[in-house]
Amino acid sequence: MKIQLALDRMKIAEAIELTKKVEDSIDWIEVGTSLIKEFGVASVRELKQAFPAKTVVADIKTIDNARYEFEMCYEAGADVATVMGVSPLVTIEACMEVARRYNKKVMIDLLNTSSEQKSLLMKYKEALFCDHVSKDEQEEAGSLNRGTNNGLLFDDPAIQVAAAGGITLEVIGALRATLNPAVAIIGSAITKAENPAEAAIKFKQVCQQEEELV
């Protein structure tokens, strides 16, 4: 299980400085939606320049204008870009086509996506599917529901799953047992920790322990 560090609600320089503290313990770097909204794809470019060996995810959450936005992210250095699963299928297809052309990856964010739409999306086996509990759900509704209860069984071994939203050290072991994601997307449990480097090390240790048990 890879650890994707989600960087949100901070300046680009802060994001780079924080990532330097934890880079040995994380695998992927997510340039969060708030970073991209505030600073544009310069945030993607600067993070990739600072950490060229890391997989950089542009969490642009595309829902329209797919070719332009995905080309923009990939040109800036992103290895992965995100599209909302609720998007029109023509939008998803455009994202997949651009990714193939650039030899990059697509992450499909399944937040609020219907079961019917999810079934249609399962044909994109080269994509990464993000089981996402939103920030608003966490803060306003206190919900951390995942996987089967939102209408999708990730039982196809060809499907790669990422999990995002409210992941802490207390739940990451159970998360592996229930959803077994290829990628755990972790934000504030590391970025807002009193000692981010120590928190990231603990997450890495848990992931390694789980791998040894598999």
PDB file of C-alpha atoms in Angstrom:
ATOM      1  CA  MET A   1       0.000   0.000   0.000  1.00  0.00           C
ATOM      2  CA  LYS A   2       1.522   3.253  -1.160  1.00  0.00           C
ATOM      3  CA  ILE A   3       1.177   6.456   0.850  1.00  0.00           C
ATOM      4  CA  GLN A   4      -0.016   9.513  -1.059  1.00  0.00           C
ATOM      5  CA  LEU A   5       0.618  12.752   0.829  1.00  0.00           C
ATOM      6  CA  ALA A   6      -2.227  15.225   0.248  1.00  0.00           C
ATOM      7  CA  LEU A   7      -1.090  18.851   0.331  1.00  0.00           C
ATOM      8  CA  ASP A   8      -3.910  21.363   0.748  1.00  0.00           C
ATOM      9  CA  ARG A   9      -4.613  24.809   2.169  1.00  0.00           C
ATOM     10  CA  MET A  10      -1.024  26.033   2.225  1.00  0.00           C
ATOM     11  CA  LYS A  11       1.426  28.009   0.109  1.00  0.00           C
ATOM     12  CA  ILE A  12       3.607  26.252  -2.470  1.00  0.00           C
ATOM     13  CA  ALA A  13       6.763  26.936  -0.461  1.00  0.00           C
ATOM     14  CA  GLU A  14       5.124  25.477   2.638  1.00  0.00           C
ATOM     15  CA  ALA A  15       4.097  22.394   0.694  1.00  0.00           C
ATOM     16  CA  ILE A  16       7.642  21.852  -0.532  1.00  0.00           C
ATOM     17  CA  GLU A  17       9.149  22.403   2.897  1.00  0.00           C
ATOM     18  CA  LEU A  18       6.719  19.999   4.556  1.00  0.00           C
ATOM     19  CA  THR A  19       7.271  17.340   1.895  1.00  0.00           C
ATOM     20  CA  LYS A  20      11.034  17.534   2.418  1.00  0.00           C
ATOM     21  CA  LYS A  21      10.466  16.510   6.030  1.00  0.00           C
ATOM     22  CA  VAL A  22       8.511  13.382   5.118  1.00  0.00           C
ATOM     23  CA  GLU A  23       9.700  12.406   1.627  1.00  0.00           C
ATOM     24  CA  ASP A  24      11.511   9.256   2.780  1.00  0.00           C
ATOM     25  CA  SER A  25       8.267   7.872   4.210  1.00  0.00           C
ATOM     26  CA  ILE A  26       5.799   8.698   1.428  1.00  0.00           C
ATOM     27  CA  ASP A  27       5.457   7.422  -2.122  1.00  0.00           C
ATOM     28  CA  TRP A  28       3.201   9.833  -4.018  1.00  0.00           C
ATOM     29  CA  ILE A  29       2.741  13.590  -3.653  1.00  0.00           C
ATOM     30  CA  GLU A  30      -0.719  15.035  -4.202  1.00  0.00           C
ATOM     31  CA  VAL A  31      -0.909  18.663  -5.243  1.00  0.00           C
ATOM     32  CA  GLY A  32      -4.286  19.260  -3.655  1.00  0.00           C
ATOM     33  CA  THR A  33      -7.273  20.933  -5.263  1.00  0.00           C
ATOM     34  CA  SER A  34      -6.938  24.012  -3.061  1.00  0.00           C
ATOM     35  CA  LEU A  35      -3.283  24.444  -4.079  1.00  0.00           C
ATOM     36  CA  ILE A  36      -4.169  24.221  -7.754  1.00  0.00           C
ATOM     37  CA  LYS A  37      -7.124  26.583  -7.358  1.00  0.00           C
ATOM     38  CA  GLU A  38      -5.066  29.187  -5.533  1.00  0.00           C
ATOM     39  CA  PHE A  39      -1.788  28.969  -7.446  1.00  0.00           C
ATOM     40  CA  GLY A  40      -2.651  27.223 -10.705  1.00  0.00           C
ATOM     41  CA  VAL A  41      -0.558  24.491 -12.307  1.00  0.00           C
ATOM     42  CA  ALA A  42       2.558  26.338 -11.154  1.00  0.00           C
ATOM     43  CA  SER A  43       1.972  24.393  -7.931  1.00  0.00           C
ATOM     44  CA  VAL A  44       2.195  21.117  -9.866  1.00  0.00           C
ATOM     45  CA  ARG A  45       5.284  22.261 -11.747  1.00  0.00           C
ATOM     46  CA  GLU A  46       7.148  23.386  -8.626  1.00  0.00           C
ATOM     47  CA  LEU A  47       6.365  20.233  -6.644  1.00  0.00           C
ATOM     48  CA  LYS A  48       7.536  18.020  -9.519  1.00  0.00           C
ATOM     49  CA  GLN A  49      10.694  20.082  -9.914  1.00  0.00           C
ATOM     50  CA  ALA A  50      11.381  19.787  -6.186  1.00  0.00           C
ATOM     51  CA  PHE A  51      10.722  16.019  -6.111  1.00  0.00           C
ATOM     52  CA  PRO A  52      11.374  14.662  -9.624  1.00  0.00           C
ATOM     53  CA  ALA A  53      11.665  11.039  -8.457  1.00  0.00           C
ATOM     54  CA  LYS A  54       8.229  11.036  -6.816  1.00  0.00           C
ATOM     55  CA  THR A  55       4.891  10.328  -8.458  1.00  0.00           C
ATOM     56  CA  VAL A  56       3.030  13.649  -8.467  1.00  0.00           C
ATOM     57  CA  VAL A  57      -0.768  13.674  -8.498  1.00  0.00           C
ATOM     58  CA  ALA A  58      -2.594  16.782  -9.735  1.00  0.00           C
ATOM     59  CA  ASP A  59      -5.901  16.653  -7.874  1.00  0.00           C
ATOM     60  CA  ILE A  60      -7.618  18.936 -10.352  1.00  0.00           C
ATOM     61  CA  LYS A  61     -10.991  17.157 -10.046  1.00  0.00           C
ATOM     62  CA  THR A  62     -11.860  17.714 -13.686  1.00  0.00           C
ATOM     63  CA  ILE A  63     -15.553  17.518 -14.537  1.00  0.00           C
ATOM     64  CA  ASP A  64     -15.525  19.286 -17.912  1.00  0.00           C
ATOM     65  CA  ASN A  65     -13.029  20.678 -20.441  1.00  0.00           C
ATOM     66  CA  ALA A  66     -11.080  17.483 -19.941  1.00  0.00           C
ATOM     67  CA  ARG A  67      -8.493  17.612 -22.708  1.00  0.00           C
ATOM     68  CA  TYR A  68      -7.351  21.119 -21.868  1.00  0.00           C
ATOM     69  CA  GLU A  69      -7.117  20.513 -18.126  1.00  0.00           C
ATOM     70  CA  PHE A  70      -5.392  17.127 -18.364  1.00  0.00           C
ATOM     71  CA  GLU A  71      -2.903  18.309 -20.975  1.00  0.00           C
ATOM     72  CA  MET A  72      -2.168  21.303 -18.746  1.00  0.00           C
ATOM     73  CA  CYS A  73      -1.498  19.071 -15.734  1.00  0.00           C
ATOM     74  CA  TYR A  74       0.664  16.576 -17.612  1.00  0.00           C
ATOM     75  CA  GLU A  75       2.652  19.349 -19.304  1.00  0.00           C
ATOM     76  CA  ALA A  76       3.317  20.782 -15.829  1.00  0.00           C
ATOM     77  CA  GLY A  77       4.822  17.462 -14.751  1.00  0.00           C
ATOM     78  CA  ALA A  78       1.942  15.565 -13.160  1.00  0.00           C
ATOM     79  CA  ASP A  79       2.161  11.781 -13.395  1.00  0.00           C
ATOM     80  CA  VAL A  80      -1.481  11.340 -12.384  1.00  0.00           C
ATOM     81  CA  ALA A  81      -4.477  13.671 -12.728  1.00  0.00           C
ATOM     82  CA  THR A  82      -7.949  13.312 -11.259  1.00  0.00           C
ATOM     83  CA  VAL A  83     -11.400  13.410 -12.848  1.00  0.00           C
ATOM     84  CA  MET A  84     -14.735  13.209 -11.065  1.00  0.00           C
ATOM     85  CA  GLY A  85     -16.607   9.960 -11.630  1.00  0.00           C
ATOM     86  CA  VAL A  86     -19.881  11.883 -11.958  1.00  0.00           C
ATOM     87  CA  SER A  87     -18.574  13.521 -15.139  1.00  0.00           C
ATOM     88  CA  PRO A  88     -20.168  12.728 -18.506  1.00  0.00           C
ATOM     89  CA  LEU A  89     -18.676   9.554 -19.941  1.00  0.00           C
ATOM     90  CA  VAL A  90     -17.315  11.532 -22.875  1.00  0.00           C
ATOM     91  CA  THR A  91     -15.285  13.548 -20.349  1.00  0.00           C
ATOM     92  CA  ILE A  92     -13.885  10.393 -18.738  1.00  0.00           C
ATOM     93  CA  GLU A  93     -12.998   9.002 -22.151  1.00  0.00           C
ATOM     94  CA  ALA A  94     -11.208  12.236 -23.073  1.00  0.00           C
ATOM     95  CA  CYS A  95      -9.147  12.031 -19.874  1.00  0.00           C
ATOM     96  CA  MET A  96      -8.210   8.438 -20.621  1.00  0.00           C
ATOM     97  CA  GLU A  97      -7.211   9.307 -24.188  1.00  0.00           C
ATOM     98  CA  VAL A  98      -4.979  12.177 -23.065  1.00  0.00           C
ATOM     99  CA  ALA A  99      -3.384   9.979 -20.400  1.00  0.00           C
ATOM    100  CA  ARG A 100      -2.580   7.286 -22.950  1.00  0.00           C
ATOM    101  CA  ARG A 101      -1.070   9.869 -25.267  1.00  0.00           C
ATOM    102  CA  TYR A 102       1.170  11.246 -22.503  1.00  0.00           C
ATOM    103  CA  ASN A 103       1.822   7.797 -20.974  1.00  0.00           C
ATOM    104  CA  LYS A 104       0.349   9.025 -17.679  1.00  0.00           C
ATOM    105  CA  LYS A 105      -2.337   7.826 -15.259  1.00  0.00           C
ATOM    106  CA  VAL A 106      -5.929   8.819 -14.487  1.00  0.00           C
ATOM    107  CA  MET A 107      -7.466   8.704 -11.031  1.00  0.00           C
ATOM    108  CA  ILE A 108     -11.271   8.631 -11.089  1.00  0.00           C
ATOM    109  CA  ASP A 109     -12.739  10.190  -7.932  1.00  0.00           C
ATOM    110  CA  LEU A 110     -15.932   8.306  -7.073  1.00  0.00           C
ATOM    111  CA  LEU A 111     -17.300  10.919  -4.671  1.00  0.00           C
ATOM    112  CA  ASN A 112     -21.118  10.956  -5.000  1.00  0.00           C
ATOM    113  CA  THR A 113     -20.994   8.736  -8.105  1.00  0.00           C
ATOM    114  CA  SER A 114     -24.070   6.559  -8.658  1.00  0.00           C
ATOM    115  CA  SER A 115     -23.858   2.773  -8.730  1.00  0.00           C
ATOM    116  CA  GLU A 116     -24.974   2.780 -12.357  1.00  0.00           C
ATOM    117  CA  GLN A 117     -22.217   5.215 -13.351  1.00  0.00           C
ATOM    118  CA  LYS A 118     -19.611   3.254 -11.384  1.00  0.00           C
ATOM    119  CA  SER A 119     -20.521   0.098 -13.257  1.00  0.00           C
ATOM    120  CA  LEU A 120     -19.954   1.914 -16.546  1.00  0.00           C
ATOM    121  CA  LEU A 121     -16.580   3.204 -15.335  1.00  0.00           C
ATOM    122  CA  MET A 122     -15.238  -0.226 -14.421  1.00  0.00           C
ATOM    123  CA  LYS A 123     -14.199  -0.809 -18.043  1.00  0.00           C
ATOM    124  CA  TYR A 124     -11.314   1.624 -17.530  1.00  0.00           C
ATOM    125  CA  LYS A 125      -9.091  -0.925 -15.842  1.00  0.00           C
ATOM    126  CA  GLU A 126      -5.971   1.148 -16.404  1.00  0.00           C
ATOM    127  CA  ALA A 127      -7.432   3.892 -14.190  1.00  0.00           C
ATOM    128  CA  LEU A 128      -7.097   4.191 -10.423  1.00  0.00           C
ATOM    129  CA  PHE A 129     -10.437   4.477  -8.613  1.00  0.00           C
ATOM    130  CA  CYS A 130     -10.595   6.704  -5.548  1.00  0.00           C
ATOM    131  CA  ASP A 131     -13.046   5.758  -2.807  1.00  0.00           C
ATOM    132  CA  HIS A 132     -13.404   9.242  -1.342  1.00  0.00           C
ATOM    133  CA  VAL A 133     -15.044  10.498   1.828  1.00  0.00           C
ATOM    134  CA  SER A 134     -15.244  14.244   1.317  1.00  0.00           C
ATOM    135  CA  LYS A 135     -13.971  16.923   3.671  1.00  0.00           C
ATOM    136  CA  ASP A 136     -17.519  18.175   4.151  1.00  0.00           C
ATOM    137  CA  GLU A 137     -18.761  14.679   4.990  1.00  0.00           C
ATOM    138  CA  GLN A 138     -16.027  14.354   7.589  1.00  0.00           C
ATOM    139  CA  GLU A 139     -16.544  17.778   9.143  1.00  0.00           C
ATOM    140  CA  GLU A 140     -20.291  18.280   8.748  1.00  0.00           C
ATOM    141  CA  ALA A 141     -21.757  14.778   8.794  1.00  0.00           C
ATOM    142  CA  GLY A 142     -19.051  12.805  10.595  1.00  0.00           C
ATOM    143  CA  SER A 143     -19.196  10.121   7.911  1.00  0.00           C
ATOM    144  CA  LEU A 144     -16.347   7.766   7.011  1.00  0.00           C
ATOM    145  CA  ASN A 145     -18.359   5.224   5.025  1.00  0.00           C
ATOM    146  CA  ARG A 146     -16.433   3.443   2.298  1.00  0.00           C
ATOM    147  CA  GLY A 147     -16.503   0.695  -0.280  1.00  0.00           C
ATOM    148  CA  THR A 148     -19.509  -1.615  -0.359  1.00  0.00           C
ATOM    149  CA  ASN A 149     -21.895   0.807   1.347  1.00  0.00           C
ATOM    150  CA  ASN A 150     -21.639   3.330  -1.499  1.00  0.00           C
ATOM    151  CA  GLY A 151     -22.769   0.850  -4.067  1.00  0.00           C
ATOM    152  CA  LEU A 152     -19.548  -0.604  -5.447  1.00  0.00           C
ATOM    153  CA  LEU A 153     -17.750  -3.825  -4.651  1.00  0.00           C
ATOM    154  CA  PHE A 154     -14.076  -3.588  -5.554  1.00  0.00           C
ATOM    155  CA  ASP A 155     -13.831  -7.327  -6.143  1.00  0.00           C
ATOM    156  CA  ASP A 156     -12.113  -7.265  -9.541  1.00  0.00           C
ATOM    157  CA  PRO A 157      -8.387  -7.899  -8.959  1.00  0.00           C
ATOM    158  CA  ALA A 158      -7.616  -5.840 -12.065  1.00  0.00           C
ATOM    159  CA  ILE A 159      -9.087  -2.721 -10.450  1.00  0.00           C
ATOM    160  CA  GLN A 160      -6.706  -0.517  -8.491  1.00  0.00           C
ATOM    161  CA  VAL A 161      -8.266   1.396  -5.621  1.00  0.00           C
ATOM    162  CA  ALA A 162      -7.157   4.454  -3.677  1.00  0.00           C
ATOM    163  CA  ALA A 163      -8.797   5.555  -0.433  1.00  0.00           C
ATOM    164  CA  ALA A 164      -9.084   9.159   0.682  1.00  0.00           C
ATOM    165  CA  GLY A 165     -10.648  11.060   3.526  1.00  0.00           C
ATOM    166  CA  GLY A 166     -10.079  10.948   7.268  1.00  0.00           C
ATOM    167  CA  ILE A 167      -7.405   8.244   7.241  1.00  0.00           C
ATOM    168  CA  THR A 168      -5.576   8.061  10.556  1.00  0.00           C
ATOM    169  CA  LEU A 169      -3.173   5.631  12.187  1.00  0.00           C
ATOM    170  CA  GLU A 170      -6.114   4.212  14.119  1.00  0.00           C
ATOM    171  CA  VAL A 171      -8.057   3.210  10.992  1.00  0.00           C
ATOM    172  CA  ILE A 172      -5.429   2.404   8.379  1.00  0.00           C
ATOM    173  CA  GLY A 173      -5.077  -1.233   9.462  1.00  0.00           C
ATOM    174  CA  ALA A 174      -8.840  -1.806   9.262  1.00  0.00           C
ATOM    175  CA  LEU A 175      -8.884   0.003   5.929  1.00  0.00           C
ATOM    176  CA  ARG A 176      -6.491  -2.538   4.490  1.00  0.00           C
ATOM    177  CA  ALA A 177      -8.573  -5.401   5.818  1.00  0.00           C
ATOM    178  CA  THR A 178     -11.830  -4.089   4.313  1.00  0.00           C
ATOM    179  CA  LEU A 179     -10.901  -2.212   1.128  1.00  0.00           C
ATOM    180  CA  ASN A 180      -7.237  -3.184   0.634  1.00  0.00           C
ATOM    181  CA  PRO A 181      -6.366  -0.041  -1.365  1.00  0.00           C
ATOM    182  CA  ALA A 182      -3.268   0.178  -3.513  1.00  0.00           C
ATOM    183  CA  VAL A 183      -2.901   3.783  -2.344  1.00  0.00           C
ATOM    184  CA  ALA A 184      -3.838   5.401   0.966  1.00  0.00           C
ATOM    185  CA  ILE A 185      -4.270   9.152   0.595  1.00  0.00           C
ATOM    186  CA  ILE A 186      -3.299  10.847   3.841  1.00  0.00           C
ATOM    187  CA  GLY A 187      -3.560  14.554   4.523  1.00  0.00           C
ATOM    188  CA  SER A 188      -3.995  16.209   7.896  1.00  0.00           C
ATOM    189  CA  ALA A 189      -2.922  13.127   9.889  1.00  0.00           C
ATOM    190  CA  ILE A 190       0.561  13.971   8.583  1.00  0.00           C
ATOM    191  CA  THR A 191       0.445  17.611   7.508  1.00  0.00           C
ATOM    192  CA  LYS A 192      -1.163  18.864  10.726  1.00  0.00           C
ATOM    193  CA  ALA A 193       0.701  16.531  13.059  1.00  0.00           C
ATOM    194  CA  GLU A 194       2.895  18.099  15.723  1.00  0.00           C
ATOM    195  CA  ASN A 195       5.795  16.214  14.128  1.00  0.00           C
ATOM    196  CA  PRO A 196       4.944  15.429  10.477  1.00  0.00           C
ATOM    197  CA  ALA A 197       8.125  13.404   9.912  1.00  0.00           C
ATOM    198  CA  GLU A 198       7.396  11.161  12.880  1.00  0.00           C
ATOM    199  CA  ALA A 199       3.757  10.730  11.825  1.00  0.00           C
ATOM    200  CA  ALA A 200       4.787   9.753   8.294  1.00  0.00           C
ATOM    201  CA  ILE A 201       7.274   7.202   9.642  1.00  0.00           C
ATOM    202  CA  LYS A 202       4.523   5.611  11.724  1.00  0.00           C
ATOM    203  CA  PHE A 203       2.235   5.334   8.703  1.00  0.00           C
ATOM    204  CA  LYS A 204       5.050   3.755   6.689  1.00  0.00           C
ATOM    205  CA  GLN A 205       5.746   1.258   9.474  1.00  0.00           C
ATOM    206  CA  VAL A 206       2.081   0.239   9.614  1.00  0.00           C
ATOM    207  CA  CYS A 207       1.963  -0.243   5.852  1.00  0.00           C
ATOM    208  CA  GLN A 208       5.130  -2.351   5.917  1.00  0.00           C
ATOM    209  CA  GLN A 209       3.784  -4.469   8.774  1.00  0.00           C
ATOM    210  CA  GLU A 210       0.565  -5.068   6.867  1.00  0.00           C
ATOM    211  CA  GLU A 211       2.530  -6.077   3.756  1.00  0.00           C
ATOM    212  CA  GLU A 212       4.527  -8.618   5.750  1.00  0.00           C
ATOM    213  CA  LEU A 213       1.306 -10.200   6.964  1.00  0.00           C
ATOM    214  CA  VAL A 214      -0.168 -10.568   3.470  1.00  0.00           C
TER     215      VAL A 214
END
